[in-house]
């Protein structure tokens, strides 16, 4: 069983997946920081100095000024500001992944499309068989091709 597990764990796709998860986690932290530290303060400033990370609805009868204060007191809150931040995190990550996949698909499509090569054969105008481009006489019907093409 250990040998099977080792073979499974050492396959290329499992290692690639592990690397993807680690990089994805790091990328998620960068995006979260971007949203929390760069975008939301600007949006909050534009909306009249609102700090989204501290927007909440207090579900207790006691008045609290911050989420931390309500949490310390053990009171329930609906943290819609944090939810807005999470939505922005998701949208930025989703757009980034979309952009990367789009670029990879473009590169893959370029690799898959064979380059058009010059035709190596042509069609005999008399018998419609395939013959080499450089041929001056058709091997199937023995027609002279140079004269036929000049007259056409």
mmCIF file of C-alpha atoms in Angstrom:
data_model
loop_
_atom_site.group_PDB
_atom_site.id
_atom_site.type_symbol
_atom_site.label_atom_id
_atom_site.label_comp_id
_atom_site.label_asym_id
_atom_site.label_seq_id
_atom_site.Cartn_x
_atom_site.Cartn_y
_atom_site.Cartn_z
ATOM 1 C CA UNK A 1 0.000 0.000 0.000
ATOM 2 C CA UNK A 2 2.852 2.392 0.835
ATOM 3 C CA UNK A 3 4.406 1.748 -2.592
ATOM 4 C CA UNK A 4 1.110 2.551 -4.352
ATOM 5 C CA UNK A 5 0.731 5.744 -2.349
ATOM 6 C CA UNK A 6 4.294 6.785 -3.177
ATOM 7 C CA UNK A 7 3.659 6.206 -6.907
ATOM 8 C CA UNK A 8 0.435 8.217 -6.691
ATOM 9 C CA UNK A 9 2.057 11.089 -4.799
ATOM 10 C CA UNK A 10 5.019 11.269 -7.166
ATOM 11 C CA UNK A 11 2.963 11.497 -10.351
ATOM 12 C CA UNK A 12 3.487 14.738 -12.208
ATOM 13 C CA UNK A 13 -0.129 15.880 -12.062
ATOM 14 C CA UNK A 14 -0.324 15.485 -8.255
ATOM 15 C CA UNK A 15 2.840 17.523 -7.796
ATOM 16 C CA UNK A 16 1.552 20.143 -10.256
ATOM 17 C CA UNK A 17 -1.691 20.319 -8.293
ATOM 18 C CA UNK A 18 0.196 20.782 -5.024
ATOM 19 C CA UNK A 19 2.268 23.585 -6.528
ATOM 20 C CA UNK A 20 -0.917 25.174 -7.882
ATOM 21 C CA UNK A 21 -2.552 25.078 -4.451
ATOM 22 C CA UNK A 22 0.470 26.696 -2.790
ATOM 23 C CA UNK A 23 0.743 29.420 -5.435
ATOM 24 C CA UNK A 24 -3.034 29.914 -5.354
ATOM 25 C CA UNK A 25 -2.948 30.386 -1.586
ATOM 26 C CA UNK A 26 -0.183 32.952 -1.876
ATOM 27 C CA UNK A 27 -2.023 34.700 -4.705
ATOM 28 C CA UNK A 28 -5.187 34.761 -2.571
ATOM 29 C CA UNK A 29 -3.282 36.497 0.227
ATOM 30 C CA UNK A 30 -1.937 39.088 -2.216
ATOM 31 C CA UNK A 31 -5.417 39.761 -3.571
ATOM 32 C CA UNK A 32 -6.884 39.989 -0.067
ATOM 33 C CA UNK A 33 -4.228 42.517 0.855
ATOM 34 C CA UNK A 34 -4.893 44.432 -2.369
ATOM 35 C CA UNK A 35 -8.613 44.610 -1.592
ATOM 36 C CA UNK A 36 -8.300 45.345 2.132
ATOM 37 C CA UNK A 37 -5.303 47.686 2.047
ATOM 38 C CA UNK A 38 -5.545 49.443 -1.329
ATOM 39 C CA UNK A 39 -8.977 49.254 -2.975
ATOM 40 C CA UNK A 40 -11.411 49.417 -0.042
ATOM 41 C CA UNK A 41 -9.767 52.451 1.608
ATOM 42 C CA UNK A 42 -10.061 54.319 -1.720
ATOM 43 C CA UNK A 43 -13.686 53.250 -2.162
ATOM 44 C CA UNK A 44 -14.398 54.171 1.462
ATOM 45 C CA UNK A 45 -12.830 57.586 0.965
ATOM 46 C CA UNK A 46 -14.899 58.192 -2.163
ATOM 47 C CA UNK A 47 -18.053 57.205 -0.272
ATOM 48 C CA UNK A 48 -17.408 59.589 2.615
ATOM 49 C CA UNK A 49 -14.727 58.012 4.772
ATOM 50 C CA UNK A 50 -16.533 54.684 5.254
ATOM 51 C CA UNK A 51 -14.416 51.747 6.406
ATOM 52 C CA UNK A 52 -16.000 48.647 4.876
ATOM 53 C CA UNK A 53 -14.227 46.185 7.138
ATOM 54 C CA UNK A 54 -16.099 47.666 10.096
ATOM 55 C CA UNK A 55 -19.605 47.802 8.583
ATOM 56 C CA UNK A 56 -21.935 45.537 10.523
ATOM 57 C CA UNK A 57 -25.435 45.184 11.876
ATOM 58 C CA UNK A 58 -25.550 44.674 15.591
ATOM 59 C CA UNK A 59 -28.000 41.905 16.546
ATOM 60 C CA UNK A 60 -27.894 42.627 20.275
ATOM 61 C CA UNK A 61 -29.562 45.384 22.296
ATOM 62 C CA UNK A 62 -26.150 46.740 23.361
ATOM 63 C CA UNK A 63 -24.538 49.424 21.193
ATOM 64 C CA UNK A 64 -21.061 48.596 19.834
ATOM 65 C CA UNK A 65 -18.846 50.830 17.707
ATOM 66 C CA UNK A 66 -16.697 48.099 16.157
ATOM 67 C CA UNK A 67 -16.981 44.429 15.233
ATOM 68 C CA UNK A 68 -14.094 43.633 17.597
ATOM 69 C CA UNK A 69 -15.947 45.286 20.469
ATOM 70 C CA UNK A 70 -19.101 43.262 19.725
ATOM 71 C CA UNK A 71 -17.086 40.041 19.411
ATOM 72 C CA UNK A 72 -15.314 40.702 22.705
ATOM 73 C CA UNK A 73 -18.697 41.156 24.392
ATOM 74 C CA UNK A 74 -19.882 37.923 22.742
ATOM 75 C CA UNK A 75 -22.712 39.598 20.823
ATOM 76 C CA UNK A 76 -23.848 38.493 17.373
ATOM 77 C CA UNK A 77 -23.314 40.742 14.340
ATOM 78 C CA UNK A 78 -23.966 40.612 10.601
ATOM 79 C CA UNK A 79 -20.627 41.669 9.100
ATOM 80 C CA UNK A 80 -21.719 42.856 5.659
ATOM 81 C CA UNK A 81 -18.609 44.998 5.198
ATOM 82 C CA UNK A 82 -16.383 41.926 5.459
ATOM 83 C CA UNK A 83 -18.749 40.174 3.054
ATOM 84 C CA UNK A 84 -18.283 43.007 0.517
ATOM 85 C CA UNK A 85 -14.510 42.630 0.888
ATOM 86 C CA UNK A 86 -14.802 38.869 0.292
ATOM 87 C CA UNK A 87 -16.892 39.464 -2.840
ATOM 88 C CA UNK A 88 -14.246 41.865 -4.190
ATOM 89 C CA UNK A 89 -11.530 39.307 -3.383
ATOM 90 C CA UNK A 90 -13.458 36.677 -5.325
ATOM 91 C CA UNK A 91 -14.097 38.944 -8.316
ATOM 92 C CA UNK A 92 -10.443 39.952 -8.605
ATOM 93 C CA UNK A 93 -9.230 36.344 -8.290
ATOM 94 C CA UNK A 94 -11.871 35.104 -10.750
ATOM 95 C CA UNK A 95 -10.923 37.810 -13.259
ATOM 96 C CA UNK A 96 -7.230 37.007 -12.851
ATOM 97 C CA UNK A 97 -7.805 33.277 -13.368
ATOM 98 C CA UNK A 98 -10.023 34.033 -16.374
ATOM 99 C CA UNK A 99 -7.283 36.221 -17.868
ATOM 100 C CA UNK A 100 -4.586 33.568 -17.333
ATOM 101 C CA UNK A 101 -6.753 30.764 -18.790
ATOM 102 C CA UNK A 102 -7.668 32.972 -21.747
ATOM 103 C CA UNK A 103 -3.988 33.606 -22.501
ATOM 104 C CA UNK A 104 -3.126 29.902 -22.125
ATOM 105 C CA UNK A 105 -5.937 28.978 -24.525
ATOM 106 C CA UNK A 106 -4.604 31.483 -27.070
ATOM 107 C CA UNK A 107 -1.118 29.966 -26.792
ATOM 108 C CA UNK A 108 -2.515 26.441 -27.056
ATOM 109 C CA UNK A 109 -4.571 27.376 -30.115
ATOM 110 C CA UNK A 110 -1.475 28.832 -31.808
ATOM 111 C CA UNK A 111 0.419 25.592 -31.181
ATOM 112 C CA UNK A 112 -2.425 23.415 -32.462
ATOM 113 C CA UNK A 113 -2.998 25.325 -35.699
ATOM 114 C CA UNK A 114 -0.684 23.809 -38.281
ATOM 115 C CA UNK A 115 1.152 26.298 -40.394
ATOM 116 C CA UNK A 116 -0.064 26.316 -43.949
ATOM 117 C CA UNK A 117 2.566 24.781 -46.118
ATOM 118 C CA UNK A 118 2.855 25.292 -49.819
ATOM 119 C CA UNK A 119 0.995 22.669 -51.769
ATOM 120 C CA UNK A 120 3.210 19.803 -52.885
ATOM 121 C CA UNK A 121 0.688 18.495 -55.366
ATOM 122 C CA UNK A 122 -1.787 19.927 -57.838
ATOM 123 C CA UNK A 123 -4.705 18.576 -59.811
ATOM 124 C CA UNK A 124 -4.344 17.554 -63.472
ATOM 125 C CA UNK A 125 -6.884 19.642 -65.440
ATOM 126 C CA UNK A 126 -7.501 16.710 -67.805
ATOM 127 C CA UNK A 127 -7.917 13.634 -65.587
ATOM 128 C CA UNK A 128 -8.252 15.312 -62.145
ATOM 129 C CA UNK A 129 -5.602 13.113 -60.531
ATOM 130 C CA UNK A 130 -3.095 14.491 -57.963
ATOM 131 C CA UNK A 131 0.371 15.148 -59.402
ATOM 132 C CA UNK A 132 3.528 16.903 -58.137
ATOM 133 C CA UNK A 133 3.530 20.678 -58.565
ATOM 134 C CA UNK A 134 6.722 20.604 -60.654
ATOM 135 C CA UNK A 135 5.348 18.005 -63.113
ATOM 136 C CA UNK A 136 5.072 19.095 -66.756
ATOM 137 C CA UNK A 137 3.299 15.927 -67.878
ATOM 138 C CA UNK A 138 0.575 13.978 -66.024
ATOM 139 C CA UNK A 139 1.742 10.429 -65.218
ATOM 140 C CA UNK A 140 -1.859 9.173 -65.273
ATOM 141 C CA UNK A 141 -3.147 10.555 -68.602
ATOM 142 C CA UNK A 142 0.199 11.705 -70.118
ATOM 143 C CA UNK A 143 -1.211 15.133 -70.962
ATOM 144 C CA UNK A 144 1.270 17.962 -71.251
ATOM 145 C CA UNK A 145 0.504 20.293 -68.355
ATOM 146 C CA UNK A 146 2.611 23.319 -69.246
ATOM 147 C CA UNK A 147 0.766 23.908 -72.510
ATOM 148 C CA UNK A 148 -2.602 23.251 -70.893
ATOM 149 C CA UNK A 149 -1.940 25.743 -68.081
ATOM 150 C CA UNK A 150 -0.617 28.406 -70.443
ATOM 151 C CA UNK A 151 -3.759 28.153 -72.574
ATOM 152 C CA UNK A 152 -6.076 28.309 -69.567
#
